[in-house]
PDB file of C-alpha atoms in Angstrom:
ATOM      1  CA  UNK E   1       0.327 -15.235  15.203  1.00 39.00           C
ATOM      2  CA  UNK E   2       0.409 -16.957  11.877  1.00 41.00           C
ATOM      3  CA  UNK E   3       1.668 -16.970   8.317  1.00 42.00           C
ATOM      4  CA  UNK E   4       0.076 -16.164   4.998  1.00 54.00           C
ATOM      5  CA  UNK E   5       0.800 -16.158   1.250  1.00 57.00           C
ATOM      6  CA  UNK E   6       0.257 -13.378  -1.210  1.00 62.00           C
ATOM      7  CA  UNK E   7      -1.757 -13.579  -4.246  1.00 51.00           C
ATOM      8  CA  UNK E   8      -3.305 -10.666  -6.016  1.00 49.00           C
ATOM      9  CA  UNK E   9      -3.258  -8.281  -8.888  1.00 46.00           C
ATOM     10  CA  UNK E  10      -0.505  -5.832  -7.746  1.00 39.00           C
ATOM     11  CA  UNK E  11       2.546  -7.256  -9.525  1.00 35.00           C
ATOM     12  CA  UNK E  12       2.801  -5.560 -13.022  1.00 30.00           C
ATOM     13  CA  UNK E  13       5.572  -7.949 -13.982  1.00 30.00           C
ATOM     14  CA  UNK E  14       3.852 -11.216 -12.916  1.00 33.00           C
ATOM     15  CA  UNK E  15       0.097 -10.670 -12.389  1.00 32.00           C
ATOM     16  CA  UNK E  16      -0.900 -13.932 -14.077  1.00 30.00           C
ATOM     17  CA  UNK E  17       1.455 -16.006 -11.881  1.00 33.00           C
ATOM     18  CA  UNK E  18       0.371 -14.191  -8.762  1.00 38.00           C
ATOM     19  CA  UNK E  19      -3.305 -14.974  -9.479  1.00 35.00           C
ATOM     20  CA  UNK E  20      -2.578 -18.548 -10.177  1.00 34.00           C
ATOM     21  CA  UNK E  21      -0.794 -18.907  -6.823  1.00 38.00           C
ATOM     22  CA  UNK E  22      -4.083 -18.131  -5.118  1.00 38.00           C
ATOM     23  CA  UNK E  23      -5.063 -21.799  -5.595  1.00 37.00           C
ATOM     24  CA  UNK E  24      -2.819 -23.938  -3.319  1.00 40.00           C
ATOM     25  CA  UNK E  25      -3.201 -26.966  -5.517  1.00 42.00           C
ATOM     26  CA  UNK E  26      -2.113 -25.042  -8.662  1.00 43.00           C
ATOM     27  CA  UNK E  27       1.413 -25.951  -9.819  1.00 49.00           C
ATOM     28  CA  UNK E  28       2.954 -22.733 -11.176  1.00 62.00           C
ATOM     29  CA  UNK E  29       6.401 -21.367 -11.778  1.00 73.00           C
ATOM     30  CA  UNK E  30       6.094 -19.812  -8.352  1.00 75.00           C
ATOM     31  CA  UNK E  31       5.592 -23.230  -6.814  1.00 78.00           C
ATOM     32  CA  UNK E  32       8.621 -24.683  -8.522  1.00 81.00           C
ATOM     33  CA  UNK E  33      10.982 -21.797  -7.500  1.00 83.00           C
ATOM     34  CA  UNK E  34      12.817 -22.117  -4.231  1.00 85.00           C
ATOM     35  CA  UNK E  35      10.514 -20.999  -1.448  1.00 92.00           C
ATOM     36  CA  UNK E  36      11.304 -18.099   0.857  1.00 95.00           C
ATOM     37  CA  UNK E  37       9.474 -16.403   3.650  1.00 96.00           C
ATOM     38  CA  UNK E  38       9.709 -12.815   5.114  1.00 98.00           C
ATOM     39  CA  UNK E  39       9.930 -13.013   8.885  1.00 97.00           C
ATOM     40  CA  UNK E  40       8.157 -10.406  11.048  1.00 97.00           C
ATOM     41  CA  UNK E  41       8.473 -10.302  14.777  1.00 97.00           C
ATOM     42  CA  UNK E  42       6.115  -8.197  16.971  1.00 97.00           C
ATOM     43  CA  UNK E  43       7.172  -7.373  20.432  1.00 97.00           C
ATOM     44  CA  UNK E  44       4.440  -8.383  22.921  1.00 96.00           C
ATOM     45  CA  UNK E  45       5.448  -7.829  26.566  1.00 95.00           C
ATOM     46  CA  UNK E  46       3.008  -9.206  29.157  1.00 91.00           C
ATOM     47  CA  UNK E  47       2.435  -5.960  30.845  1.00 93.00           C
ATOM     48  CA  UNK E  48       2.167  -3.684  27.918  1.00 93.00           C
ATOM     49  CA  UNK E  49       1.035  -5.404  24.712  1.00 95.00           C
ATOM     50  CA  UNK E  50       0.580  -3.163  21.709  1.00 96.00           C
ATOM     51  CA  UNK E  51      -2.859  -2.048  20.471  1.00 97.00           C
ATOM     52  CA  UNK E  52      -3.989  -4.252  17.652  1.00 96.00           C
ATOM     53  CA  UNK E  53      -4.565  -1.693  14.930  1.00 97.00           C
ATOM     54  CA  UNK E  54      -1.121  -0.013  15.726  1.00 98.00           C
ATOM     55  CA  UNK E  55       0.535  -3.492  15.312  1.00 97.00           C
ATOM     56  CA  UNK E  56      -1.222  -4.002  11.924  1.00 98.00           C
ATOM     57  CA  UNK E  57      -0.122  -0.526  10.768  1.00 98.00           C
ATOM     58  CA  UNK E  58       3.426  -1.061  12.077  1.00 98.00           C
ATOM     59  CA  UNK E  59       3.663  -4.470  10.345  1.00 98.00           C
ATOM     60  CA  UNK E  60       2.525  -2.924   7.045  1.00 98.00           C
ATOM     61  CA  UNK E  61       5.103  -0.148   7.336  1.00 98.00           C
ATOM     62  CA  UNK E  62       7.825  -2.603   8.173  1.00 98.00           C
ATOM     63  CA  UNK E  63       7.281  -4.436   4.918  1.00 98.00           C
ATOM     64  CA  UNK E  64       7.424  -1.146   3.025  1.00 98.00           C
ATOM     65  CA  UNK E  65      10.549  -0.179   4.912  1.00 98.00           C
ATOM     66  CA  UNK E  66      12.299  -3.337   3.931  1.00 98.00           C
ATOM     67  CA  UNK E  67      11.234  -3.161   0.381  1.00 98.00           C
ATOM     68  CA  UNK E  68      12.452   0.379   0.121  1.00 98.00           C
ATOM     69  CA  UNK E  69      15.807  -0.171   1.872  1.00 98.00           C
ATOM     70  CA  UNK E  70      18.897   0.114  -0.366  1.00 98.00           C
ATOM     71  CA  UNK E  71      20.060  -3.188   0.954  1.00 98.00           C
ATOM     72  CA  UNK E  72      17.017  -4.812  -0.973  1.00 98.00           C
ATOM     73  CA  UNK E  73      17.862  -3.422  -4.426  1.00 96.00           C
ATOM     74  CA  UNK E  74      20.618  -3.646  -7.034  1.00 96.00           C
ATOM     75  CA  UNK E  75      23.685  -5.243  -5.546  1.00 96.00           C
ATOM     76  CA  UNK E  76      22.468  -4.791  -1.918  1.00 98.00           C
ATOM     77  CA  UNK E  77      23.250  -7.567   0.600  1.00 98.00           C
ATOM     78  CA  UNK E  78      19.587  -8.554   0.864  1.00 98.00           C
ATOM     79  CA  UNK E  79      18.771  -8.081  -2.892  1.00 98.00           C
ATOM     80  CA  UNK E  80      19.146 -11.669  -3.953  1.00 97.00           C
ATOM     81  CA  UNK E  81      17.001 -12.931  -1.149  1.00 97.00           C
ATOM     82  CA  UNK E  82      14.261 -10.331  -1.842  1.00 97.00           C
ATOM     83  CA  UNK E  83      14.245 -11.267  -5.516  1.00 96.00           C
ATOM     84  CA  UNK E  84      14.034 -14.939  -4.827  1.00 95.00           C
ATOM     85  CA  UNK E  85      11.352 -14.356  -2.337  1.00 96.00           C
ATOM     86  CA  UNK E  86       9.232 -12.417  -4.723  1.00 94.00           C
ATOM     87  CA  UNK E  87       9.763 -14.926  -7.613  1.00 92.00           C
ATOM     88  CA  UNK E  88       8.164 -17.654  -5.496  1.00 87.00           C
ATOM     89  CA  UNK E  89       5.056 -17.665  -3.333  1.00 88.00           C
ATOM     90  CA  UNK E  90       5.239 -14.494  -1.289  1.00 91.00           C
ATOM     91  CA  UNK E  91       4.973 -15.692   2.230  1.00 93.00           C
ATOM     92  CA  UNK E  92       5.063 -13.552   5.387  1.00 95.00           C
ATOM     93  CA  UNK E  93       5.189 -15.090   8.867  1.00 94.00           C
ATOM     94  CA  UNK E  94       4.412 -13.136  11.972  1.00 95.00           C
ATOM     95  CA  UNK E  95       5.870 -14.312  15.342  1.00 96.00           C
ATOM     96  CA  UNK E  96       5.900 -12.745  18.737  1.00 96.00           C
ATOM     97  CA  UNK E  97       8.654 -12.087  21.190  1.00 96.00           C
ATOM     98  CA  UNK E  98       9.305 -10.548  24.598  1.00 95.00           C
ATOM     99  CA  UNK E  99      12.226  -9.986  26.939  1.00 97.00           C
ATOM    100  CA  UNK E 100      15.267 -11.854  26.044  1.00 97.00           C
ATOM    101  CA  UNK E 101      13.575 -13.296  22.941  1.00 97.00           C
ATOM    102  CA  UNK E 102      13.091  -9.846  21.634  1.00 97.00           C
ATOM    103  CA  UNK E 103      16.653  -8.794  22.472  1.00 98.00           C
ATOM    104  CA  UNK E 104      17.966 -11.821  20.551  1.00 98.00           C
ATOM    105  CA  UNK E 105      15.772 -11.047  17.651  1.00 97.00           C
ATOM    106  CA  UNK E 106      17.057  -7.539  17.540  1.00 97.00           C
ATOM    107  CA  UNK E 107      20.596  -8.688  17.389  1.00 98.00           C
ATOM    108  CA  UNK E 108      19.883 -10.268  13.953  1.00 98.00           C
ATOM    109  CA  UNK E 109      20.148  -8.350  10.755  1.00 98.00           C
ATOM    110  CA  UNK E 110      16.795  -6.486  10.155  1.00 98.00           C
ATOM    111  CA  UNK E 111      14.898  -3.291  10.703  1.00 98.00           C
ATOM    112  CA  UNK E 112      12.850  -2.338  13.699  1.00 98.00           C
ATOM    113  CA  UNK E 113       9.801  -0.207  12.993  1.00 98.00           C
ATOM    114  CA  UNK E 114       8.093   1.693  15.734  1.00 98.00           C
ATOM    115  CA  UNK E 115       4.370   2.574  15.852  1.00 98.00           C
ATOM    116  CA  UNK E 116       2.569   4.354  18.696  1.00 96.00           C
ATOM    117  CA  UNK E 117       2.600   1.287  21.036  1.00 95.00           C
ATOM    118  CA  UNK E 118       3.977  -1.403  18.676  1.00 97.00           C
ATOM    119  CA  UNK E 119       7.483  -2.517  17.764  1.00 98.00           C
ATOM    120  CA  UNK E 120       7.879  -4.721  14.682  1.00 98.00           C
ATOM    121  CA  UNK E 121      11.141  -6.035  13.397  1.00 98.00           C
ATOM    122  CA  UNK E 122      11.300  -7.152   9.771  1.00 98.00           C
ATOM    123  CA  UNK E 123      14.057  -9.453   8.536  1.00 98.00           C
ATOM    124  CA  UNK E 124      15.454 -10.175   5.036  1.00 98.00           C
ATOM    125  CA  UNK E 125      13.609 -13.330   3.478  1.00 98.00           C
ATOM    126  CA  UNK E 126      14.996 -16.682   4.572  1.00 97.00           C
ATOM    127  CA  UNK E 127      14.409 -20.162   3.032  1.00 96.00           C
ATOM    128  CA  UNK E 128      11.194 -21.728   4.116  1.00 92.00           C
ATOM    129  CA  UNK E 129      13.039 -24.386   6.063  1.00 92.00           C
ATOM    130  CA  UNK E 130      16.134 -22.197   6.834  1.00 93.00           C
ATOM    131  CA  UNK E 131      15.039 -19.893   9.707  1.00 95.00           C
ATOM    132  CA  UNK E 132      17.713 -18.560  12.074  1.00 96.00           C
ATOM    133  CA  UNK E 133      17.341 -20.505  15.356  1.00 96.00           C
ATOM    134  CA  UNK E 134      16.549 -17.413  17.323  1.00 97.00           C
ATOM    135  CA  UNK E 135      13.551 -16.722  15.114  1.00 97.00           C
ATOM    136  CA  UNK E 136      12.522 -20.268  14.551  1.00 96.00           C
ATOM    137  CA  UNK E 137      11.998 -20.859  18.315  1.00 95.00           C
ATOM    138  CA  UNK E 138       9.537 -17.940  18.505  1.00 95.00           C
ATOM    139  CA  UNK E 139       5.834 -18.675  18.986  1.00 90.00           C
ATOM    140  CA  UNK E 140       3.606 -18.227  15.916  1.00 81.00           C
ATOM    141  CA  UNK E 141       0.326 -18.752  17.820  1.00 72.00           C
ATOM    142  CA  UNK E 142      -0.775 -17.443  21.226  1.00 61.00           C
ATOM    143  CA  UNK E 143      -1.561 -14.071  22.583  1.00 59.00           C
ATOM    144  CA  UNK E 144      -3.945 -12.012  20.522  1.00 82.00           C
ATOM    145  CA  UNK E 145      -4.248  -8.258  20.533  1.00 94.00           C
ATOM    146  CA  UNK E 146      -7.169  -5.786  21.152  1.00 94.00           C
ATOM    147  CA  UNK E 147      -7.741  -2.065  20.599  1.00 95.00           C
ATOM    148  CA  UNK E 148      -8.346  -0.249  23.898  1.00 94.00           C
ATOM    149  CA  UNK E 149     -10.425   2.335  21.945  1.00 93.00           C
ATOM    150  CA  UNK E 150     -12.053   2.521  18.643  1.00 94.00           C
ATOM    151  CA  UNK E 151      -9.587   3.659  16.039  1.00 95.00           C
ATOM    152  CA  UNK E 152     -10.412   7.000  14.509  1.00 95.00           C
ATOM    153  CA  UNK E 153     -11.432   7.495  11.003  1.00 95.00           C
ATOM    154  CA  UNK E 154      -8.453   7.661   8.619  1.00 95.00           C
ATOM    155  CA  UNK E 155      -7.057  11.075   7.923  1.00 93.00           C
ATOM    156  CA  UNK E 156      -7.993  12.515   4.543  1.00 93.00           C
ATOM    157  CA  UNK E 157      -5.392  11.657   1.773  1.00 94.00           C
ATOM    158  CA  UNK E 158      -3.842   8.819   3.818  1.00 97.00           C
ATOM    159  CA  UNK E 159      -3.476   5.450   2.182  1.00 98.00           C
ATOM    160  CA  UNK E 160      -5.881   2.898   3.772  1.00 98.00           C
ATOM    161  CA  UNK E 161      -5.577  -0.810   3.749  1.00 98.00           C
ATOM    162  CA  UNK E 162      -9.211  -1.973   4.092  1.00 98.00           C
ATOM    163  CA  UNK E 163      -9.710  -5.373   5.813  1.00 98.00           C
ATOM    164  CA  UNK E 164     -12.672  -7.607   4.897  1.00 97.00           C
ATOM    165  CA  UNK E 165     -15.346  -7.162   7.546  1.00 96.00           C
ATOM    166  CA  UNK E 166     -16.650 -10.499   7.015  1.00 94.00           C
ATOM    167  CA  UNK E 167     -13.431 -12.382   8.063  1.00 94.00           C
ATOM    168  CA  UNK E 168     -12.421 -13.197  11.606  1.00 91.00           C
ATOM    169  CA  UNK E 169      -8.596 -13.390  11.554  1.00 92.00           C
ATOM    170  CA  UNK E 170      -6.123 -13.413  14.422  1.00 92.00           C
ATOM    171  CA  UNK E 171      -3.830 -10.452  15.050  1.00 94.00           C
ATOM    172  CA  UNK E 172      -0.885 -12.154  13.422  1.00 93.00           C
ATOM    173  CA  UNK E 173      -2.940 -13.281  10.311  1.00 93.00           C
ATOM    174  CA  UNK E 174      -4.204  -9.704  10.029  1.00 95.00           C
ATOM    175  CA  UNK E 175      -0.601  -8.243  10.421  1.00 96.00           C
ATOM    176  CA  UNK E 176       0.639 -10.454   7.485  1.00 95.00           C
ATOM    177  CA  UNK E 177      -2.441  -9.537   5.402  1.00 95.00           C
ATOM    178  CA  UNK E 178      -1.774  -5.847   6.043  1.00 97.00           C
ATOM    179  CA  UNK E 179       1.785  -6.267   4.958  1.00 97.00           C
ATOM    180  CA  UNK E 180       0.467  -7.955   1.749  1.00 97.00           C
ATOM    181  CA  UNK E 181      -1.858  -4.979   1.096  1.00 97.00           C
ATOM    182  CA  UNK E 182       1.093  -2.551   1.514  1.00 98.00           C
ATOM    183  CA  UNK E 183       3.191  -4.711  -0.704  1.00 98.00           C
ATOM    184  CA  UNK E 184       0.545  -4.718  -3.585  1.00 97.00           C
ATOM    185  CA  UNK E 185       0.225  -1.009  -3.381  1.00 98.00           C
ATOM    186  CA  UNK E 186       4.007  -0.578  -3.518  1.00 98.00           C
ATOM    187  CA  UNK E 187       4.242  -2.760  -6.664  1.00 96.00           C
ATOM    188  CA  UNK E 188       1.595  -0.677  -8.378  1.00 97.00           C
ATOM    189  CA  UNK E 189       3.152   2.739  -7.686  1.00 98.00           C
ATOM    190  CA  UNK E 190       5.565   4.565  -9.946  1.00 97.00           C
ATOM    191  CA  UNK E 191       9.110   5.334  -8.645  1.00 97.00           C
ATOM    192  CA  UNK E 192       8.176   8.889  -8.024  1.00 98.00           C
ATOM    193  CA  UNK E 193       5.119   7.874  -5.972  1.00 98.00           C
ATOM    194  CA  UNK E 194       7.161   5.297  -4.035  1.00 98.00           C
ATOM    195  CA  UNK E 195       9.742   7.982  -3.210  1.00 98.00           C
ATOM    196  CA  UNK E 196       7.169  10.383  -1.948  1.00 98.00           C
ATOM    197  CA  UNK E 197       5.517   7.760   0.212  1.00 98.00           C
ATOM    198  CA  UNK E 198       8.813   6.736   1.690  1.00 98.00           C
ATOM    199  CA  UNK E 199       9.954  10.289   2.216  1.00 98.00           C
ATOM    200  CA  UNK E 200       6.724  10.983   4.085  1.00 97.00           C
ATOM    201  CA  UNK E 201       7.471   8.000   6.443  1.00 97.00           C
ATOM    202  CA  UNK E 202       5.033   5.630   4.905  1.00 98.00           C
ATOM    203  CA  UNK E 203       1.811   7.044   6.407  1.00 98.00           C
ATOM    204  CA  UNK E 204      -1.055   4.581   6.253  1.00 98.00           C
ATOM    205  CA  UNK E 205      -4.064   3.389   8.143  1.00 98.00           C
ATOM    206  CA  UNK E 206      -5.477  -0.086   8.560  1.00 98.00           C
ATOM    207  CA  UNK E 207      -9.249  -0.308   9.188  1.00 98.00           C
ATOM    208  CA  UNK E 208     -12.151  -2.715   8.856  1.00 97.00           C
ATOM    209  CA  UNK E 209     -14.077  -1.776   5.714  1.00 97.00           C
ATOM    210  CA  UNK E 210     -17.782  -0.799   6.274  1.00 96.00           C
ATOM    211  CA  UNK E 211     -19.747  -3.865   5.218  1.00 96.00           C
ATOM    212  CA  UNK E 212     -21.707  -1.807   2.677  1.00 96.00           C
ATOM    213  CA  UNK E 213     -18.590  -0.686   0.817  1.00 95.00           C
ATOM    214  CA  UNK E 214     -16.732  -3.936   0.690  1.00 96.00           C
ATOM    215  CA  UNK E 215     -18.064  -5.193  -2.631  1.00 95.00           C
ATOM    216  CA  UNK E 216     -17.510  -1.879  -4.226  1.00 95.00           C
ATOM    217  CA  UNK E 217     -13.973  -1.858  -2.873  1.00 96.00           C
ATOM    218  CA  UNK E 218     -13.041  -5.233  -4.198  1.00 95.00           C
ATOM    219  CA  UNK E 219     -14.528  -4.535  -7.688  1.00 94.00           C
ATOM    220  CA  UNK E 220     -13.234  -0.848  -8.145  1.00 94.00           C
ATOM    221  CA  UNK E 221      -9.854  -1.753  -9.695  1.00 95.00           C
ATOM    222  CA  UNK E 222      -7.692  -1.122  -6.635  1.00 97.00           C
ATOM    223  CA  UNK E 223      -5.148  -3.925  -5.622  1.00 97.00           C
ATOM    224  CA  UNK E 224      -6.862  -6.888  -3.737  1.00 97.00           C
ATOM    225  CA  UNK E 225      -5.092  -9.457  -1.641  1.00 95.00           C
ATOM    226  CA  UNK E 226      -6.401 -12.968  -2.137  1.00 92.00           C
ATOM    227  CA  UNK E 227      -5.042 -15.305   0.396  1.00 82.00           C
ATOM    228  CA  UNK E 228      -3.829 -18.688  -0.652  1.00 75.00           C
ATOM    229  CA  UNK E 229      -5.785 -20.267   2.261  1.00 68.00           C
ATOM    230  CA  UNK E 230      -3.224 -22.308   4.109  1.00 71.00           C
ATOM    231  CA  UNK E 231      -4.254 -20.909   7.500  1.00 74.00           C
ATOM    232  CA  UNK E 232      -7.392 -19.643   9.210  1.00 80.00           C
ATOM    233  CA  UNK E 233      -9.472 -18.781   6.006  1.00 77.00           C
ATOM    234  CA  UNK E 234     -10.743 -20.268   2.839  1.00 76.00           C
ATOM    235  CA  UNK E 235      -8.496 -20.198  -0.235  1.00 80.00           C
ATOM    236  CA  UNK E 236      -8.822 -17.192  -2.565  1.00 84.00           C
ATOM    237  CA  UNK E 237     -10.547 -15.216   0.151  1.00 89.00           C
ATOM    238  CA  UNK E 238     -10.357 -11.383  -0.487  1.00 94.00           C
ATOM    239  CA  UNK E 239      -8.711  -9.962   2.645  1.00 96.00           C
ATOM    240  CA  UNK E 240      -7.518  -6.551   1.990  1.00 97.00           C
ATOM    241  CA  UNK E 241      -7.988  -3.640  -0.502  1.00 98.00           C
ATOM    242  CA  UNK E 242      -5.071  -1.281  -0.974  1.00 98.00           C
ATOM    243  CA  UNK E 243      -6.546   2.108  -1.186  1.00 97.00           C
ATOM    244  CA  UNK E 244      -3.627   4.450  -1.876  1.00 97.00           C
ATOM    245  CA  UNK E 245      -4.595   7.963  -3.207  1.00 97.00           C
ATOM    246  CA  UNK E 246      -2.284   7.756  -6.161  1.00 97.00           C
ATOM    247  CA  UNK E 247      -3.832   4.559  -7.369  1.00 97.00           C
ATOM    248  CA  UNK E 248      -7.418   5.779  -6.747  1.00 95.00           C
ATOM    249  CA  UNK E 249      -6.640   8.944  -8.730  1.00 95.00           C
ATOM    250  CA  UNK E 250      -5.732   6.880 -11.748  1.00 93.00           C
ATOM    251  CA  UNK E 251      -9.164   5.098 -11.554  1.00 89.00           C
ATOM    252  CA  UNK E 252     -11.190   8.238 -11.194  1.00 79.00           C
ATOM    253  CA  UNK E 253     -14.862   7.193 -10.895  1.00 48.00           C
ATOM    254  CA  UNK E 254     -14.081   3.561 -11.375  1.00 51.00           C
ATOM    255  CA  UNK E 255     -13.231   2.970  -7.647  1.00 60.00           C
ATOM    256  CA  UNK E 256     -15.683   2.862  -4.890  1.00 66.00           C
ATOM    257  CA  UNK E 257     -15.914   6.168  -3.155  1.00 55.00           C
TER     258      UNK E 257
END
């Protein structure tokens, strides 16, 4: 598993700073701010590892669940950490746990999100160098994940996080990127649209984009994740396009069909 930084066009309050953060060498206000990271832990038991796509989708929903939680807003107990995290480089780190490691992780403040076969626990942001010891000791790299069967086509009307078909990313990197894609969609939605998505249980699909559609998707006006390039892939690589029906509806014919 691995970590990743978010840079893209989805933050209506700070899009310029987010775009500048795509270049690791660029010194921006986000670089100067105290750095935080959003920890995500995926449960991977030796005998029954989760399916890869389910893990990616569950990680994306975990990010949304934390962003929508009342503790992350206003005077909530996580609100200050969430604000500080989003004011700096928006890092997400995925680690893996099993057995006693997982039980210790579940004892820490956070939210466990369940998929079909996957369990992902998301925690409030922590300082980059201030991880709780029971999370800091977990492995970042190691076991990868596979899909036992080809995932079906996304259901009509479901938000889709399209992955770049030209990039070879580990499961952990892909989980973090899916989380970024969900995050950008969340930023661009209205409060009413966010509420509707939350009340529906954050339905979404994560799929590899058809190669013939990728260029159109990245140039159609939908939110695009551009990775900072600290791990696995080159800086400023486009990794995910956030294809939410509400965002596509605003674009009309301007987005790739």
